[in-house]
XYZ file of C-alpha atoms in Angstrom:
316
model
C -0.921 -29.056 -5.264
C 1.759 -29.423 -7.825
C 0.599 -26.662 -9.827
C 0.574 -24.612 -6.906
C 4.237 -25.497 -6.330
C 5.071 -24.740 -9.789
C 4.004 -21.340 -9.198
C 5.603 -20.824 -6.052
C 8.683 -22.049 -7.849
C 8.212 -19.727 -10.870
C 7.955 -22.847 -13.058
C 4.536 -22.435 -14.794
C 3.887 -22.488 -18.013
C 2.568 -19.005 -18.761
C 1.390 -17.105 -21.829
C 1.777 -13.533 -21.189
C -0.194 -10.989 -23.200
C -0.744 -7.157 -22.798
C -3.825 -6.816 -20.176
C -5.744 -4.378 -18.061
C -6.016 -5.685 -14.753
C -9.628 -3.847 -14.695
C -11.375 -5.999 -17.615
C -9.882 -8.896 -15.736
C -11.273 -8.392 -12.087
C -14.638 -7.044 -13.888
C -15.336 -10.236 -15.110
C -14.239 -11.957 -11.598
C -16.646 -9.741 -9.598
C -19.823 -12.008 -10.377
C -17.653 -15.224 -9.275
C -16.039 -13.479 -6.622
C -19.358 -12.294 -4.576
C -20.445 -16.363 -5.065
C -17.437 -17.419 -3.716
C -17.103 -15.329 -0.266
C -20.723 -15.373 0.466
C -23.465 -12.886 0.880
C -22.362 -11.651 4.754
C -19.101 -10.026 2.932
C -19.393 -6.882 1.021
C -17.085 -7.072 -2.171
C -15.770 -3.577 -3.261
C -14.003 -3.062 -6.688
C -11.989 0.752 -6.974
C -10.470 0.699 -10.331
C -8.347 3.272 -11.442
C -10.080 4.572 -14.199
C -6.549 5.481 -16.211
C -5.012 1.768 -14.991
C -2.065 1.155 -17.152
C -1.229 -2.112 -18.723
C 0.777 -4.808 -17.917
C 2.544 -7.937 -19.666
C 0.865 -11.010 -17.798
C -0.627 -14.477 -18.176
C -4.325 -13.319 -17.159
C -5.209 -16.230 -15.504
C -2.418 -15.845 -12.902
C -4.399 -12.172 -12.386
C -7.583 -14.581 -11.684
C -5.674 -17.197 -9.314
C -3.716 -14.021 -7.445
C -7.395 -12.265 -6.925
C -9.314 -15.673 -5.935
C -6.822 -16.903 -3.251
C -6.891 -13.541 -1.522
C -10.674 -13.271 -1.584
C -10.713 -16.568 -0.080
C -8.204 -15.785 2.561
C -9.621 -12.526 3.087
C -12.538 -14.298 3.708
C -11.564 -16.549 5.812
C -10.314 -14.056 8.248
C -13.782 -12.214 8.808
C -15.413 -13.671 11.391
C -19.154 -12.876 10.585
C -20.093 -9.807 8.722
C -17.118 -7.380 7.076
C -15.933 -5.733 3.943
C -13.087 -6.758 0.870
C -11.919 -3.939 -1.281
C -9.970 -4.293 -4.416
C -8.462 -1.674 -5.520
C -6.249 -0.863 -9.046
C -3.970 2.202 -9.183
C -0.545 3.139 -11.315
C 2.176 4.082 -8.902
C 5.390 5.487 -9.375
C 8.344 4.262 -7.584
C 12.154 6.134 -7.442
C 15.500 4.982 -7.036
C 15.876 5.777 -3.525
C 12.481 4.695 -2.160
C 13.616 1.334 -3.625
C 17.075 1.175 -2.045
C 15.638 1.402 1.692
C 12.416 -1.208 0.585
C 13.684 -5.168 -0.073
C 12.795 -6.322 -3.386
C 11.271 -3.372 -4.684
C 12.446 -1.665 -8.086
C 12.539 2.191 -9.124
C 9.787 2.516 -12.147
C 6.070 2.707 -12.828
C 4.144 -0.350 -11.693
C 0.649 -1.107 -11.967
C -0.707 -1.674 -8.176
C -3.607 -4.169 -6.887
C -4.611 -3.853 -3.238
C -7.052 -6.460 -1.580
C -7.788 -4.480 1.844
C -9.888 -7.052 3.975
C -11.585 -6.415 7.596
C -10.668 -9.723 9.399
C -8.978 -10.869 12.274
C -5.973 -9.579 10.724
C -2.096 -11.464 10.910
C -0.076 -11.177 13.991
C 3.625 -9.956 13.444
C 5.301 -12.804 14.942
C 3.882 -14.684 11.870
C 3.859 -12.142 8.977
C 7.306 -13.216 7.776
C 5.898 -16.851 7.372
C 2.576 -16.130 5.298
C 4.333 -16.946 1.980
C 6.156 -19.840 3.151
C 4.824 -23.095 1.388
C 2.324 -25.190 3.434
C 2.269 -22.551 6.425
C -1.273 -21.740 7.423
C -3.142 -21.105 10.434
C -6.566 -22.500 9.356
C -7.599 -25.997 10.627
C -6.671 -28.991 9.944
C -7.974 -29.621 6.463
C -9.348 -26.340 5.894
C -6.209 -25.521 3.474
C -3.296 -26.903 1.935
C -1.128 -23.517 3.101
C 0.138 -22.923 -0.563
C -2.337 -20.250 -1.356
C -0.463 -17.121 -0.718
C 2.613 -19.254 -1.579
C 0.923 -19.282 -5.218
C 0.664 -15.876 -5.062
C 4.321 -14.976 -4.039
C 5.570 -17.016 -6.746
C 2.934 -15.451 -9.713
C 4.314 -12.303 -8.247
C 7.921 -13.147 -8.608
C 7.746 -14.599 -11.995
C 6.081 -11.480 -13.525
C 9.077 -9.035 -11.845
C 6.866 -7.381 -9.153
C 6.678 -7.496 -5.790
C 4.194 -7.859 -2.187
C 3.836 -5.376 0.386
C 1.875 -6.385 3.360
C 0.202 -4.235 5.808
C -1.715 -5.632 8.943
C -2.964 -5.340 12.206
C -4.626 -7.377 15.042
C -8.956 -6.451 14.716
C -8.249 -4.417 11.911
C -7.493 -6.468 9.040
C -4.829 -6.790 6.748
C -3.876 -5.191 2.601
C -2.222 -6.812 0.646
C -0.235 -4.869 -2.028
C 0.881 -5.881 -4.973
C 3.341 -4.491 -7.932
C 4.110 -5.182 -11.184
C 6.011 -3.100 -13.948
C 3.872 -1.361 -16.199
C 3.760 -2.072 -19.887
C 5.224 0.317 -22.241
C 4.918 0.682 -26.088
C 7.149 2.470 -28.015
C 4.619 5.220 -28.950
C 3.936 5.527 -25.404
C 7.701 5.918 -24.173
C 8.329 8.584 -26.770
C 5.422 10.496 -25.605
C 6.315 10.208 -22.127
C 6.509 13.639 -20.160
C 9.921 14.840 -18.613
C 9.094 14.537 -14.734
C 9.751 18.246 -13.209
C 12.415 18.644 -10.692
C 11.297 17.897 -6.921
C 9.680 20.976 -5.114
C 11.854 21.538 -2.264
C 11.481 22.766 1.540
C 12.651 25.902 3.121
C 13.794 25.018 6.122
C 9.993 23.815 7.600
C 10.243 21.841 10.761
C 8.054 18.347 9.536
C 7.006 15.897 12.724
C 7.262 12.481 11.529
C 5.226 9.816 13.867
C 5.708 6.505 12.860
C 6.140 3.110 14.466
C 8.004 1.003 12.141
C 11.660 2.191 12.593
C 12.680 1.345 8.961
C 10.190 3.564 7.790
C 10.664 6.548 10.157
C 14.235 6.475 9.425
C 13.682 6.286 5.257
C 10.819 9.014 5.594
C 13.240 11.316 7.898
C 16.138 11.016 5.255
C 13.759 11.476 2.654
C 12.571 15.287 4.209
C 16.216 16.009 5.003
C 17.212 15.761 1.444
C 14.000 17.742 0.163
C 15.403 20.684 2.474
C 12.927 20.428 5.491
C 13.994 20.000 9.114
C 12.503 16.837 10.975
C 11.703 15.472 14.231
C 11.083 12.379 14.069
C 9.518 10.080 16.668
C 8.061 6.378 17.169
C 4.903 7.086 18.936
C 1.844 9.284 19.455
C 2.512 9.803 23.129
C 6.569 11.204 22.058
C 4.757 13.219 19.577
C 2.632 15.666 22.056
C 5.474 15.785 24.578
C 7.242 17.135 21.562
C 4.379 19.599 20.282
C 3.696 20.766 24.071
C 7.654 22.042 23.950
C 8.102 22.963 20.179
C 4.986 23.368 19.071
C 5.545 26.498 17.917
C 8.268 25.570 15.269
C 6.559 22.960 13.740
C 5.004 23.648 10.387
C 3.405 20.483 9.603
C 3.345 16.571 11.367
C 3.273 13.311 8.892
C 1.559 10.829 10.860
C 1.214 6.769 10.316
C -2.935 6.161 10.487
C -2.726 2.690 12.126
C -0.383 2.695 15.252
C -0.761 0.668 18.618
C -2.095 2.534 21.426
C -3.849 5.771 19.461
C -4.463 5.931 16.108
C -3.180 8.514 13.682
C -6.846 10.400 13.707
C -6.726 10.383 17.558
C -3.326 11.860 17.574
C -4.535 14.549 14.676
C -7.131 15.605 17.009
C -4.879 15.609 20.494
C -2.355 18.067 17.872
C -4.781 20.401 17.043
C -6.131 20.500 20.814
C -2.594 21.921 21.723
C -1.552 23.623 18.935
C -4.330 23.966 16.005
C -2.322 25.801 13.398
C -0.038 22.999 12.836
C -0.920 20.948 9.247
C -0.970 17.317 9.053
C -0.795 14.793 6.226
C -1.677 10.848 6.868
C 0.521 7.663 5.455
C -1.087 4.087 5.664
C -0.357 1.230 3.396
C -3.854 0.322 3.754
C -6.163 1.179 0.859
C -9.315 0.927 2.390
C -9.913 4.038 4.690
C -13.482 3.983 5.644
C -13.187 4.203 9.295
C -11.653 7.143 8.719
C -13.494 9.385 6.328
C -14.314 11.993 8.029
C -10.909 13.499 8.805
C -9.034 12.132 5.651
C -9.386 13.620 2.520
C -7.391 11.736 0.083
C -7.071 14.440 -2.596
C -5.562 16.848 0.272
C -3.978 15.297 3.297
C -2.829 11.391 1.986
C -0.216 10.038 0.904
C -0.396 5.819 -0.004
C 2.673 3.934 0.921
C 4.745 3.322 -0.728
C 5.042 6.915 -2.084
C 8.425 8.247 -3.611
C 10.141 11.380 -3.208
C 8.575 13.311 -5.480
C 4.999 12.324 -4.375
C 6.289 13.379 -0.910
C 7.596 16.272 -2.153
C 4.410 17.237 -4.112
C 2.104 16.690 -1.227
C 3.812 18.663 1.385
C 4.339 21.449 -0.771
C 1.051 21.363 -1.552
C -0.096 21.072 2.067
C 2.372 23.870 3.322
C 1.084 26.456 0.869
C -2.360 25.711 0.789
């Protein structure tokens, strides 16, 4: 328990060196499967071209192990955990609308699980130090606290993404490592593909997000609707239909999903494109209307990945 705290207080003693998250979780995955039993199907997606990062890698092992345990602990019988590695990029002003978030590249671990998943009037509490909503003596409450504090000391930063019966993803961030040969072969990054004027639909439930995405599209040129909720968004396409070009659509919302509301769009109005947004990794449920290469975008995505995509989209 006081090690834990140490962590969650950025006071452990550390020795970082240059690792690849992927040799690291490779050599967990035996463990791993032991430790959340053989009714859970363990998943690893590694990024094939992961970048490296500057950390201790033990931390890597006590981040991955307490949220294969929670994850566990939050499927009730039979389910799924997915790990997943990727390299994300990350602009100025995606950054200045997220909390604790910094523009740069960043090497990103997801742990998608699918439990019971973590109500929102608790979400805000899950790092808190000896919160937990296990039994009495089934934890101490400080593992995700350990993991905050790993998080913080390394400069990165936790997204978390969940839902009642779905399950939850957690997200995490930290700054790639760069060597001097690598910086001064670094590509310019091309100028942002802008819109023309394209009416974009934005359906989203989370009003922070609807409001960064909508400012986002305004400054990229493209005109935008922007609404809270599947049922606002075919009122809207059963009046304007016929000016919209293309609607960007959450995947998990409450009432009707983002794949329900897809398929209620193209009922009513079948040449308008659509692109899907989740913060959750693990997309199973909904393979056979997603394409990630095509019609995804991962949050968090910044402008330019936006940009990309819907040209992309629009012209394809």
């Amino acid at each position: 328990i006081t090690k834990q705290l140490l962590t969650f207080a950025r006071k452990q003693i550390i020795e970082p060196q240059i690792a690849n998250i992927n040799v690291i979780i490779e050599n967990m995955l035996k463990m791993l499967r032991r430790l959340i039993g053989e009714n859970i199907e363990l998943i690893f997606n590694p990024d094939k071209e992961l970048w490296n990062i500057l950390i201790d890698p033990t931390q890597i092992n006590q981040i991955i192990a307490n949220l294969c345990i929670n994850a566990r602990d939050a499927i009730d019988a039979n389910g799924t955990i997915t790990i997943t590695t990727s390299n994300v990029t990350l602009d100025e002003y995606y950054c200045s609308q997220a909390p604790d978030c910094l523009p740069g590249e960043f090497v990103m671990i997801s742990v998608n699980d699918t439990g019971c998943g973590i109500g929102k009037d608790i979400i805000d509490k899950i790092f808190d130090p000896f919160f937990t909503t296990k039994e009495f003596g089934k934890g101490t409450g400080l593992g995700l606290s350990t993991v905050y504090g790993i998080v913080k000391q390394n400069n990165g930063f936790i997204k978390v993404y969940s839902e009642k019966g779905i399950g939850s993803t957690f997200n995490i961030y930290f700054p790639r490592y760069i060597t001097e040969d690598e910086y001064q072969e670094m590509e310019v990054i091309e100028d942002k593909p802008s819109g023309n004027g394209e009416t974009v639909l934005v359906v989203e439930d989370e009003q922070s997000l609807l409001k960064m995405v909508q400012i986002m599209l305004e400054r990229l040129q493209y005109n935008v609707i922007a609404v809270s909720s599947p049922v606002e968004a075919i009122e809207i396409v059963k009046s304007r239909g016929n000016e919209i070009a293309l609607m960007l659509t959450d995947l998990v919302m409450p009432v009707m999903n983002g794949v329900e509301l897809y398929e209620a769009i193209n009922k009513i109005n079948p040449h308008i494109k659509n692109i899907f947004m989740s913060g959750y990794t693990d997309l199973v449920i909904y393979e056979h209307i997603v394409n990630k290469e095509s019609n995804y975008l991962q949050k968090p995505f910044s402008m330019f990945d936006l940009a990309k995509k819907l040209k992309h989209v629009l012209t394809s």
